[in-house]
Short mmCIF file of C-alpha atoms in Angstrom, two decimals:
data_model
loop_
_atom_site.label_atom_id
_atom_site.label_comp_id
_atom_site.label_asym_id
_atom_site.label_seq_id
_atom_site.Cartn_x
_atom_site.Cartn_y
_atom_site.Cartn_z
CA MET A 1 88.15 113.51 189.41
CA PHE A 2 89.83 110.51 191.49
CA ILE A 3 91.23 107.76 188.97
CA PRO A 4 92.27 104.43 190.64
CA CYS A 5 95.53 102.86 189.48
CA ASP A 6 95.09 99.76 187.49
CA ARG A 7 96.87 97.33 189.87
CA GLY A 8 95.71 94.49 187.41
CA GLY A 9 93.69 91.21 188.03
CA GLY A 10 90.64 93.52 187.74
CA SER A 11 90.87 94.72 191.39
CA ALA A 12 87.96 96.97 192.52
CA ALA A 13 88.67 100.64 193.09
CA PRO A 14 89.96 101.14 196.76
CA ASP A 15 87.32 101.79 199.45
CA PHE A 16 87.95 104.78 201.74
CA LYS A 17 84.92 104.38 203.90
CA GLY A 18 85.92 105.76 207.31
CA PHE A 19 89.53 106.59 206.37
CA THR A 20 91.15 109.74 207.47
CA LEU A 21 92.24 112.00 204.73
CA LEU A 22 95.55 113.71 205.04
CA MET A 23 96.48 116.49 202.70
CA PRO A 24 98.76 119.44 202.38
CA ALA A 25 97.69 123.17 201.52
CA VAL A 26 100.01 124.54 198.73
CA SER A 27 101.07 127.39 201.15
CA VAL A 28 104.21 129.61 202.08
CA GLY A 29 107.41 127.33 202.20
CA ASN A 30 105.47 124.35 201.03
CA VAL A 31 105.63 123.13 204.58
CA GLY A 32 102.39 120.91 204.38
CA GLN A 33 103.61 119.43 201.17
CA LEU A 34 107.09 118.60 202.54
CA ALA A 35 105.43 117.21 205.71
CA ILE A 36 103.19 114.85 203.51
CA ASP A 37 106.23 113.57 201.79
CA LEU A 38 107.56 112.57 205.04
CA VAL A 39 104.61 110.66 205.92
CA ILE A 40 104.33 108.85 202.57
CA SER A 41 108.05 108.00 202.63
CA THR A 42 108.31 106.89 206.20
CA LEU A 43 104.95 104.78 206.16
CA ASP A 44 106.04 103.41 202.62
CA MET A 45 102.51 103.92 201.42
CA THR A 46 101.23 102.67 198.27
CA LYS A 47 99.93 104.72 195.57
CA VAL A 48 96.41 103.93 194.65
CA GLY A 49 95.44 106.58 192.36
CA TYR A 50 95.62 110.17 191.15
CA PHE A 51 93.31 113.32 190.62
CA TYR A 52 92.59 114.18 186.87
CA THR A 53 92.23 117.93 187.25
CA ASP A 54 92.65 121.23 185.42
CA CYS A 55 93.27 123.27 188.49
CA LEU A 56 97.05 122.37 188.92
CA VAL A 57 100.04 123.25 186.87
CA PRO A 58 100.83 120.02 185.07
CA MET A 59 104.19 118.27 186.02
CA VAL A 60 105.48 114.91 185.72
CA GLY A 61 108.64 113.07 186.86
CA ASN A 62 109.76 109.65 188.13
CA ASN A 63 108.89 108.35 191.32
CA PRO A 64 109.88 110.66 194.24
CA TYR A 65 110.11 108.11 197.01
CA ALA A 66 112.31 105.61 195.10
CA THR A 67 114.76 103.64 197.13
CA ALA A 68 116.15 101.46 194.58
CA GLU A 69 116.77 101.04 190.82
CA GLU A 70 113.69 98.75 190.66
CA ASN A 71 111.09 101.37 191.92
CA SER A 72 112.63 104.39 190.46
CA VAL A 73 110.82 104.37 187.23
CA GLU A 74 107.17 104.70 187.99
CA LEU A 75 105.78 108.12 186.67
CA SER A 76 104.39 110.51 189.36
CA ILE A 77 102.15 113.73 188.78
CA ASN A 78 100.91 116.55 190.37
CA ALA A 79 98.08 115.15 192.50
CA GLU A 80 98.48 111.50 193.80
CA VAL A 81 96.35 109.51 196.24
CA TYR A 82 98.37 107.15 198.61
CA SER A 83 96.90 104.73 201.09
CA LEU A 84 97.65 102.64 204.16
CA PRO A 85 94.44 100.48 205.07
CA SER A 86 95.97 99.02 208.17
CA ARG A 87 95.79 102.72 209.83
CA LYS A 88 92.73 103.61 207.87
CA LEU A 89 94.71 106.51 206.46
CA VAL A 90 94.52 107.93 202.83
CA VAL A 91 97.02 110.65 201.68
CA LEU A 92 96.64 113.19 198.95
CA GLN A 93 99.88 114.77 197.80
CA ILE A 94 99.76 118.12 195.65
CA ARG A 95 103.06 118.65 193.99
CA SER A 96 102.32 121.99 191.96
CA PRO A 97 100.83 125.34 192.26
CA PHE A 98 97.01 126.24 191.55
CA ILE A 99 96.25 127.71 188.19
CA LYS A 100 94.69 131.27 188.48
CA ASN A 101 90.72 131.19 189.45
CA LYS A 102 90.84 127.55 190.05
CA TYR A 103 91.00 127.56 193.89
CA ARG A 104 87.18 127.28 194.29
CA PRO A 105 86.44 124.63 191.68
CA PHE A 106 89.19 122.53 193.12
CA CYS A 107 87.72 122.75 196.68
CA GLU A 108 84.39 122.06 195.50
CA THR A 109 85.34 118.93 193.62
CA LEU A 110 87.58 117.81 196.37
CA LEU A 111 84.92 118.22 199.17
CA SER A 112 82.27 116.26 196.93
CA TRP A 113 84.99 113.65 196.57
CA VAL A 114 85.51 113.32 200.19
CA LYS A 115 81.56 113.04 200.82
CA SER A 116 81.20 110.55 198.10
CA SER A 117 84.09 108.25 199.29
CA LYS A 118 82.85 108.51 202.90
CA CYS A 119 85.98 109.66 204.43
CA ALA A 120 85.58 110.19 208.21
CA ARG A 121 87.55 113.23 208.33
CA VAL A 122 90.03 115.34 206.69
CA VAL A 123 93.52 116.71 208.21
CA LEU A 124 94.96 119.60 206.30
CA LEU A 125 98.55 120.46 206.80
CA SER A 126 99.35 124.12 206.03
CA SER A 127 101.22 127.33 206.98
CA SER A 128 101.04 130.89 207.35
CA HIS A 129 103.10 133.88 206.75
CA ALA A 130 105.35 134.39 209.93
CA TYR A 131 105.95 138.12 209.39
CA GLN A 132 102.04 138.73 209.62
CA ARG A 133 101.89 137.50 213.24
CA ASP A 134 100.85 139.93 215.76
CA ASP A 135 102.56 140.79 219.11
CA GLU A 136 101.11 137.78 220.96
CA GLN A 137 101.78 135.26 218.36
CA LEU A 138 105.24 136.18 218.20
CA LEU A 139 105.72 134.39 221.54
CA GLY A 140 105.32 130.96 222.30
CA THR A 141 104.61 128.13 219.82
CA PRO A 142 104.37 128.87 216.11
CA LEU A 143 102.09 125.79 215.77
CA ARG A 144 98.16 126.14 215.43
CA TYR A 145 95.19 124.26 214.81
CA LEU A 146 91.49 124.63 213.73
CA LEU A 147 88.64 122.36 213.87
CA THR A 148 85.27 122.37 212.04
CA PRO A 149 82.16 122.37 214.48
CA ASP A 150 81.56 118.67 213.61
CA LEU A 151 85.05 117.70 214.65
CA GLU A 152 85.19 119.78 217.54
CA LYS A 153 82.67 117.68 219.35
CA ALA A 154 84.68 114.38 218.54
CA VAL A 155 88.29 115.42 219.33
CA GLY A 156 88.18 119.25 220.99
CA GLY A 157 88.91 117.59 224.35
CA ARG A 158 91.89 115.85 222.77
CA MET A 159 93.40 118.96 221.82
CA LYS A 160 92.92 120.60 225.24
CA GLU A 161 94.77 117.55 226.75
CA LEU A 162 97.68 118.24 224.20
CA ASN A 163 97.73 121.75 225.10
CA TRP A 164 97.52 122.82 221.48
CA LYS A 165 96.66 126.52 220.65
CA GLU A 166 93.73 127.24 218.35
CA MET A 167 94.40 129.66 215.60
CA GLU A 168 93.33 133.20 216.64
CA LYS A 169 90.97 135.09 214.80
CA VAL A 170 91.73 138.72 213.70
CA ALA A 171 89.64 141.97 213.55
CA ALA A 172 88.05 142.39 210.41
CA TYR A 173 88.63 146.23 210.55
CA PRO A 174 91.57 146.90 212.60
CA GLY A 175 91.82 150.01 214.06
CA ILE A 176 88.31 151.10 213.29
CA ASN A 177 86.19 148.27 214.87
CA ASN A 178 87.97 145.54 216.95
CA THR A 179 84.62 143.30 217.68
CA ASP A 180 84.11 141.69 214.22
CA LYS A 181 86.45 139.00 214.19
CA VAL A 182 87.59 136.84 211.02
CA LEU A 183 89.67 133.94 210.31
CA HIS A 184 92.73 135.20 208.43
CA ILE A 185 95.42 132.69 206.98
CA PRO A 186 97.98 134.85 204.92
CA GLY A 187 100.00 132.60 202.71
CA GLY A 188 97.85 129.61 203.44
CA GLY A 189 96.61 129.13 199.66
CA ILE A 190 93.32 127.07 199.74
CA THR A 191 93.43 126.59 203.65
CA LYS A 192 90.75 129.21 204.61
CA LEU A 193 88.52 128.51 201.63
CA LEU A 194 88.65 124.78 202.15
CA PHE A 195 88.12 125.06 205.90
CA THR A 196 85.07 127.60 205.83
CA GLU A 197 83.52 125.34 202.94
CA SER A 198 83.93 122.19 205.30
CA CYS A 199 82.32 124.22 208.19
CA SER A 200 79.19 124.90 206.02
CA GLU A 201 79.16 121.42 204.43
CA GLY A 202 79.32 119.45 207.86
CA ILE A 203 82.61 117.93 207.04
CA GLN A 204 84.72 116.84 209.86
CA MET A 205 88.14 119.00 209.04
CA ALA A 206 91.34 119.56 211.16
CA VAL A 207 93.68 122.28 210.16
CA LEU A 208 97.26 121.99 211.48
CA LEU A 209 99.61 125.06 210.55
CA LYS A 210 102.86 126.57 211.30
CA PHE A 211 103.95 129.99 211.01
CA CYS A 212 106.94 130.23 208.86
CA SER A 213 108.78 132.01 206.09
CA GLU A 214 110.21 131.17 202.81
CA GLY A 215 113.77 129.44 202.91
CA ASP A 216 114.91 126.18 203.82
CA ASN A 217 111.69 124.86 205.13
CA ILE A 218 112.77 121.22 205.93
CA PRO A 219 113.02 121.87 209.67
CA ASP A 220 109.43 123.51 209.41
CA ALA A 221 108.13 120.27 207.84
CA PHE A 222 109.58 118.28 210.63
CA VAL A 223 108.02 120.32 213.15
CA LEU A 224 104.64 120.06 211.38
CA VAL A 225 104.71 116.31 210.99
CA ASN A 226 105.81 115.79 214.60
CA TYR A 227 102.85 118.11 215.70
CA LEU A 228 100.64 115.96 213.56
CA ASN A 229 102.02 112.81 215.13
CA GLU A 230 101.28 114.05 218.71
CA TRP A 231 97.64 113.55 217.76
CA LEU A 232 97.51 110.70 215.15
CA GLN A 233 100.44 108.69 216.53
CA LEU A 234 101.59 107.89 213.03
CA ILE A 235 105.12 106.69 214.26
CA LYS A 236 106.24 105.95 217.77
CA SER A 237 107.55 109.27 219.07
CA GLU A 238 110.02 108.07 221.59
CA VAL A 239 113.07 109.80 222.39
CA ASN A 240 113.83 111.56 219.11
CA PRO A 241 110.75 111.44 216.95
CA SER A 242 112.63 113.59 214.17
CA SER A 243 115.11 111.02 213.44
CA GLN A 244 112.43 108.41 212.54
CA TRP A 245 110.90 110.20 209.71
CA LYS A 246 112.41 108.98 206.29
CA ILE A 247 113.59 111.67 203.91
CA PRO A 248 112.43 110.95 200.39
CA SER A 249 115.13 110.64 197.73
CA SER A 250 113.69 113.46 195.66
CA TRP A 251 114.58 115.92 198.44
CA ARG A 252 118.34 115.71 197.11
CA LEU A 253 119.57 118.86 195.32
CA LEU A 254 116.71 121.06 196.77
CA PHE A 255 118.98 124.12 196.66
CA GLY A 256 120.91 123.62 193.47
CA ASN A 257 123.54 121.57 191.96
CA GLY A 258 127.09 120.91 192.92
CA LEU A 259 129.60 123.60 192.45
CA PRO A 260 131.89 123.94 189.54
CA PRO A 261 135.31 123.31 190.46
CA ALA A 262 136.59 126.23 188.44
CA LEU A 263 135.08 128.51 190.89
CA PHE A 264 138.15 127.86 193.31
CA MET B 1 108.19 141.51 205.11
CA ALA B 2 110.09 144.48 206.19
CA THR B 3 112.91 145.65 204.05
CA PHE B 4 114.72 148.88 205.09
CA PHE B 5 113.00 151.08 207.74
CA GLY B 6 109.49 151.97 206.79
CA GLU B 7 108.99 149.69 203.69
CA VAL B 8 106.89 146.75 203.83
CA VAL B 9 106.65 144.47 200.84
CA VAL B 10 104.62 141.53 200.28
CA ALA B 11 107.10 138.55 200.07
CA PRO B 12 106.74 136.43 197.01
CA SER B 13 105.81 133.01 197.95
CA ARG B 14 106.04 129.58 196.42
CA ALA B 15 102.64 128.95 197.47
CA GLY B 16 101.55 131.07 194.53
CA LEU B 17 98.74 133.59 194.49
CA ASP B 18 97.73 135.48 197.80
CA GLU B 19 94.70 133.72 198.53
CA GLU B 20 92.71 137.02 199.33
CA GLU B 21 92.27 137.66 195.69
CA GLU B 22 90.73 134.39 195.31
CA ALA B 23 88.47 134.55 198.30
CA ARG B 24 87.02 138.03 197.34
CA GLU B 25 83.39 137.68 196.15
CA GLU B 26 82.99 138.60 192.59
CA THR B 27 80.67 141.24 191.35
CA PRO B 28 78.73 140.99 188.28
CA GLU B 29 81.06 143.07 186.40
CA ASP B 30 84.06 141.09 187.47
CA ARG B 31 82.30 137.81 186.32
CA GLU B 32 81.59 139.48 182.96
CA ILE B 33 85.07 140.48 182.68
CA ARG B 34 86.32 136.95 183.78
CA ARG B 35 83.96 135.27 181.43
CA GLU B 36 85.15 137.68 178.46
CA ILE B 37 88.76 136.80 179.25
CA GLU B 38 88.08 133.16 179.49
CA LYS B 39 86.56 133.21 175.88
CA LYS B 40 89.33 135.09 174.49
CA ARG B 41 91.76 132.59 175.94
CA GLU B 42 89.69 129.49 174.50
CA ILE B 43 91.53 127.21 172.19
CA GLU B 44 90.05 126.28 168.79
CA VAL B 45 91.47 123.08 167.03
CA LEU B 46 90.68 123.24 163.36
CA TRP B 47 90.86 120.23 161.30
CA SER B 48 91.23 120.51 157.54
CA CYS B 49 90.53 116.78 156.58
CA ALA B 50 87.18 115.56 156.15
CA GLU B 51 87.41 112.43 158.28
CA GLN B 52 86.53 113.03 161.68
CA PRO B 53 87.43 111.99 164.21
CA LEU B 54 90.95 111.26 163.11
CA VAL B 55 92.24 107.45 163.34
CA CYS B 56 95.55 107.80 165.05
CA SER B 57 98.22 104.95 166.02
CA ARG B 58 101.23 107.11 166.22
CA PHE B 59 101.29 110.72 167.65
CA ILE B 60 104.46 112.73 167.85
CA VAL B 61 104.22 116.02 169.61
CA ALA B 62 107.19 118.53 169.19
CA ILE B 63 106.76 121.35 171.90
CA GLY B 64 108.83 124.53 171.69
CA ARG B 65 110.81 126.04 169.05
CA ASN B 66 113.80 123.68 169.27
CA ALA B 67 111.78 120.56 169.09
CA ALA B 68 109.67 122.14 166.26
CA ALA B 69 112.76 123.00 164.19
CA PHE B 70 114.14 119.47 164.82
CA LEU B 71 111.11 118.21 163.00
CA SER B 72 111.25 120.79 160.32
CA SER B 73 114.76 120.04 159.68
CA PHE B 74 114.90 116.28 159.79
CA ILE B 75 111.39 114.99 159.41
CA LEU B 76 109.03 117.19 157.55
CA ASP B 77 108.68 117.75 153.90
CA SER B 78 105.92 118.66 151.59
CA VAL B 79 106.25 115.20 149.76
CA CYS B 80 105.39 112.79 152.53
CA TRP B 81 103.54 115.00 154.88
CA GLU B 82 100.27 117.13 154.47
CA VAL B 83 98.86 119.49 156.92
CA VAL B 84 95.66 118.45 158.52
CA GLY B 85 95.02 120.91 161.28
CA VAL B 86 96.00 123.80 163.16
CA VAL B 87 95.35 125.25 166.91
CA LYS B 88 94.11 128.86 167.15
CA LEU B 89 94.97 130.54 170.52
CA TRP B 90 95.82 133.83 172.07
CA ASN B 91 97.62 134.42 175.39
CA GLU B 92 99.78 137.15 176.73
CA TRP B 93 103.05 135.73 175.11
CA CYS B 94 101.80 134.82 171.63
CA ARG B 95 98.88 134.46 169.27
CA THR B 96 98.58 131.78 166.47
CA SER B 97 96.23 132.27 163.52
CA SER B 98 94.44 129.73 161.48
CA THR B 99 96.83 129.99 158.50
CA THR B 100 98.87 127.01 157.65
CA ASN B 101 101.60 128.71 155.60
CA VAL B 102 103.93 129.64 158.41
CA LEU B 103 107.47 131.04 158.78
CA PRO B 104 109.98 129.30 161.30
CA THR B 105 109.90 132.65 163.41
CA ASP B 106 106.11 132.58 163.85
CA SER B 107 104.17 131.03 166.72
CA PHE B 108 102.33 128.25 165.51
CA CYS B 109 100.85 125.05 166.32
CA LEU B 110 100.11 122.77 162.98
CA PHE B 111 99.19 119.07 162.74
CA TYR B 112 100.67 116.83 159.91
CA ARG B 113 99.73 113.44 158.71
CA LEU B 114 102.01 110.86 156.89
CA ILE B 115 100.46 110.47 153.34
CA SER B 116 101.56 106.73 153.19
CA ASP B 117 100.32 106.16 156.60
CA PRO B 118 97.38 108.45 157.65
CA THR B 119 97.16 107.10 161.19
CA VAL B 120 100.58 108.67 161.94
CA LEU B 121 100.15 112.17 163.04
CA LEU B 122 102.70 114.75 164.09
CA CYS B 123 102.22 118.12 165.88
CA GLN B 124 104.56 121.01 165.79
CA CYS B 125 103.72 123.44 168.56
CA SER B 126 106.12 126.25 168.66
CA CYS B 127 103.93 128.64 170.47
CA TYR B 128 103.68 128.85 174.26
CA VAL B 129 100.53 127.27 175.44
CA ALA B 130 99.56 129.12 179.08
CA GLU B 131 99.00 127.35 182.29
CA ASP B 132 95.07 127.64 181.99
CA GLN B 133 95.01 126.63 178.33
CA GLN B 134 97.24 123.34 178.72
CA PHE B 135 94.38 121.24 179.92
CA GLN B 136 92.06 122.55 177.35
CA TRP B 137 94.70 121.81 174.51
CA LEU B 138 94.92 118.34 175.74
CA GLU B 139 91.27 117.55 175.86
CA LYS B 140 90.56 119.21 172.48
CA VAL B 141 93.46 117.68 170.64
CA PHE B 142 93.12 114.14 171.98
CA GLY B 143 89.37 114.28 172.07
CA SER B 144 89.36 114.77 168.26
CA MET B 145 91.12 111.41 167.86
CA GLN B 146 90.00 107.88 167.51
CA LYS B 147 92.92 106.02 169.46
CA LYS B 148 94.01 102.85 167.87
CA ASP B 149 96.80 101.21 170.10
CA LEU B 150 97.90 104.86 170.24
CA GLN B 151 101.55 105.46 170.93
CA VAL B 152 102.45 109.01 171.87
CA THR B 153 105.91 110.52 171.78
CA ILE B 154 106.79 113.79 173.14
CA LEU B 155 109.61 115.99 172.06
CA SER B 156 110.77 118.85 173.91
CA THR B 157 113.83 120.85 175.39
CA CYS B 158 114.61 122.31 178.69
CA PRO B 159 117.80 124.51 179.82
CA VAL B 160 120.93 122.66 180.97
CA ALA B 161 120.76 125.16 183.86
CA ASP B 162 117.50 123.46 185.16
CA TYR B 163 119.02 120.16 185.31
CA LYS B 164 119.50 118.99 188.87
CA THR B 165 122.58 116.91 189.35
CA GLN B 166 125.50 116.11 191.77
CA GLU B 167 128.12 117.77 189.69
CA SER B 168 128.10 121.33 188.33
CA THR B 169 126.09 121.56 185.09
CA LEU B 170 129.21 123.55 183.77
CA THR B 171 130.93 120.29 183.21
CA LEU B 172 128.25 118.38 181.76
CA VAL B 173 128.58 117.49 178.00
CA SER B 174 125.33 118.93 176.44
CA PRO B 175 123.02 118.75 174.76
CA PHE B 176 122.05 115.41 176.25
CA LEU B 177 118.85 113.35 176.18
CA LYS B 178 116.63 112.17 178.82
CA ALA B 179 113.26 110.15 178.97
CA LEU B 180 110.32 109.60 180.87
CA LYS B 181 108.09 106.70 179.96
CA THR B 182 104.73 105.11 181.16
CA LYS B 183 104.91 101.63 182.32
CA GLU B 184 102.69 100.78 179.23
CA PHE B 185 105.46 101.76 176.92
CA GLN B 186 107.43 98.47 176.58
CA GLU B 187 109.79 99.24 173.69
CA GLN B 188 113.45 100.11 174.18
CA VAL B 189 114.22 103.69 175.09
CA CYS B 190 116.87 105.30 173.22
CA CYS B 191 118.34 107.26 176.12
CA PRO B 192 118.71 107.25 179.90
CA LEU B 193 115.60 107.87 181.89
CA LEU B 194 115.28 111.16 183.96
CA GLU B 195 116.63 110.86 187.27
CA GLN B 196 114.95 112.24 190.60
CA PRO B 197 114.62 114.97 191.55
CA ASN B 198 114.10 116.48 187.81
CA ILE B 199 110.76 117.07 186.61
CA VAL B 200 108.75 118.09 183.51
CA ARG B 201 106.08 120.72 183.62
CA ASP B 202 103.65 122.69 181.44
CA LEU B 203 102.34 121.21 178.10
CA PRO B 204 104.80 118.54 177.84
CA ALA B 205 103.79 117.22 181.27
CA ALA B 206 100.28 117.55 180.52
#
């Protein structure tokens, strides 16, 4: 699944042992993916490879993180891997939707790659439909987290210190029986599947998600990436952390082209 | 999402499918139906020449009706080119057959070979290859080739309305050409490269 980039000189495949894998779920508002774009762009991460997969709709374009003429002509596809060895961070970016019936195969292949590359833990950035919140969730913070049992032991305490809110479970049969509770992440894409599979496979995974709706999701992405930063401290969060994230050049024209002058 | 009083609709999301559909456990009947549909949607690549695998040094692929028509009008003729293969597929939008005698208005996917240099292959794909069939198409077509310093050129078209640019597309002079190339392609490209944030998707991207 993972194909390393050929960096020339016969360099060996990158080693991700002990690294944190940061990745998005393709979810409502694409918030996770936008947040990942901010991380890759701000930390100026190097592309180290891509996923050769039939689970995502194919797409290709020129380098979305281009800053100048020289670095703007590298091709970029739908699932690419970036790394920052100094922070033991490896990031997967997913740029297109899943093909029908391919959620499960993708999750299985991904988790098996996580195990074989010996990543220490996985952090999944996601989102969920804001309109499906219950009365209590409508108040307070729109951010939630989830930890697999293996990661709970390691960092559960830190989440309590940060005063973070765990994602609530909902009744499996609302109205009939309120005792059976299940995890429900509407609009979260592969989030629930990946999380439940990680629980059963003993993988250390954290899910960070935000309740949101479709629209201009750039502010949601900033909120989510700052949430992540509270924990992982990827950038110094001094006075105004939002101003320190670098917006990639590919975010231009998200809402259409310029207007025809003849309109006025 | 609530619209007028009393009506609640499921909001369409860029995230794609509602994951509840995917997470539901499959019954044996579901599995059987899914397998039947998968079999129906399988792609078959049929080659009519004896030499397998085909040795290929240049592969030109025209995807979509416009690109296919370009090849028919300017490149292909029955004197220099011979048909060597066809793709048979079915999806909700089109069905192709194994016949090589096609009309321009048909949906088809044919392979031609230059008689004077049999390592030059050309593909005219005017049919729509669905999302779940694109990877299969790729693997089956390229899998049956023996690549020899292979250079691939992909021709396709996109609506001008989809082109993202600072000015309005109304004032753009169209049609216009843009290109994407891998870093291994060292030759001169005949037109400007595709600027961010424009992308290409589906079969040409695959």
